[in-house]
Short mmCIF file of the C-alpha atoms (twelve columns), coordinates in Angstrom:
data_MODEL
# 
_entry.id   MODEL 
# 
loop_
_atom_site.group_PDB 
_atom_site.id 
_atom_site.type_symbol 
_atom_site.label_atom_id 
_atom_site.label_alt_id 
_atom_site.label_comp_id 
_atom_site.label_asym_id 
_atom_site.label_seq_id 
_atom_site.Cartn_x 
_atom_site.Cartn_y 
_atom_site.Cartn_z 
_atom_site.pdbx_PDB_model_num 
ATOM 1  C CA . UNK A 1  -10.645 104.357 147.198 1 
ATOM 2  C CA . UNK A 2  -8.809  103.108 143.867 1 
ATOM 3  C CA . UNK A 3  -6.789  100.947 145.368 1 
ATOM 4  C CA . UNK A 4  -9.517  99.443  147.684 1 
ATOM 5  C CA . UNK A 5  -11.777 98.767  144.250 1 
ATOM 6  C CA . UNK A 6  -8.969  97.486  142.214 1 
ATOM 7  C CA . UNK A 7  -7.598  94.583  145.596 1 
ATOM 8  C CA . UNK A 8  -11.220 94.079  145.443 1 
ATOM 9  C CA . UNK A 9  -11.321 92.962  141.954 1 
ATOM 10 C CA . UNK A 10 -7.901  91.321  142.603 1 
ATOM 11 C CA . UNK A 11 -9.263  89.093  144.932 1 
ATOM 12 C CA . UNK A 12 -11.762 88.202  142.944 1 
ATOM 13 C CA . UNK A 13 -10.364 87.237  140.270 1 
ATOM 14 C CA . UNK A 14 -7.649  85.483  142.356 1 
ATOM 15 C CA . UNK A 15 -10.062 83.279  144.257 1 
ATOM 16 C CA . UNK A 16 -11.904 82.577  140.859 1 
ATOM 17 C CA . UNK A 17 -8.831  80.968  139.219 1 
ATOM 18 C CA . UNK A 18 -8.044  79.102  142.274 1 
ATOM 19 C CA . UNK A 19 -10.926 77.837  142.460 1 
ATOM 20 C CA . UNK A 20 -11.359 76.820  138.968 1 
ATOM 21 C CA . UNK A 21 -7.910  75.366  139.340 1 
ATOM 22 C CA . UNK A 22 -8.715  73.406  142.453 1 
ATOM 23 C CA . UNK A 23 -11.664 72.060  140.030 1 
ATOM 24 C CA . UNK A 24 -9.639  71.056  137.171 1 
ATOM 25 C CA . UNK A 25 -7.233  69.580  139.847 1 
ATOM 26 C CA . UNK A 26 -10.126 67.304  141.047 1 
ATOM 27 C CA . UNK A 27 -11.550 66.599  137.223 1 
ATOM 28 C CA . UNK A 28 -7.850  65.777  136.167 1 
ATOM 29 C CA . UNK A 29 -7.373  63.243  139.791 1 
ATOM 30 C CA . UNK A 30 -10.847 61.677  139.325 1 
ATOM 31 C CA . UNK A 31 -10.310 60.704  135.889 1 
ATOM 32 C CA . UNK A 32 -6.753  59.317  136.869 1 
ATOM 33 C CA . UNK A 33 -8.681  57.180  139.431 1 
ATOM 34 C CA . UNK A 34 -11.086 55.985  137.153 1 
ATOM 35 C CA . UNK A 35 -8.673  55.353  134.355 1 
ATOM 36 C CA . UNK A 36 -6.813  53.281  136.536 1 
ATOM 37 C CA . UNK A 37 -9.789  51.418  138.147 1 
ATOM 38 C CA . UNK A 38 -10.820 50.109  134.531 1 
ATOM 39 C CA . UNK A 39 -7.002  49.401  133.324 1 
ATOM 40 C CA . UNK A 40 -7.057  46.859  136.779 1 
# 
């Protein structure tokens, strides 16, 4: 049961970071784009 509730929180807190990753990923690209749009 321990080990069930602690992969649990695992995944959780895997999938969180990944997705705050993918996030910061997109925030990071976007502002590339626009940076470059206004520099043309």
């Amino acid at each position: 049961m321990d080990l069930l509730i602690s992969n649990k929180i695992l995944c959780k807190i895997l999938s969180t970071f990944f997705i705050g990753l993918l996030v910061m990923l997109g925030t990071v690209e976007s502002t590339l784009l626009a940076v470059n749009c206004l520099n043309k």
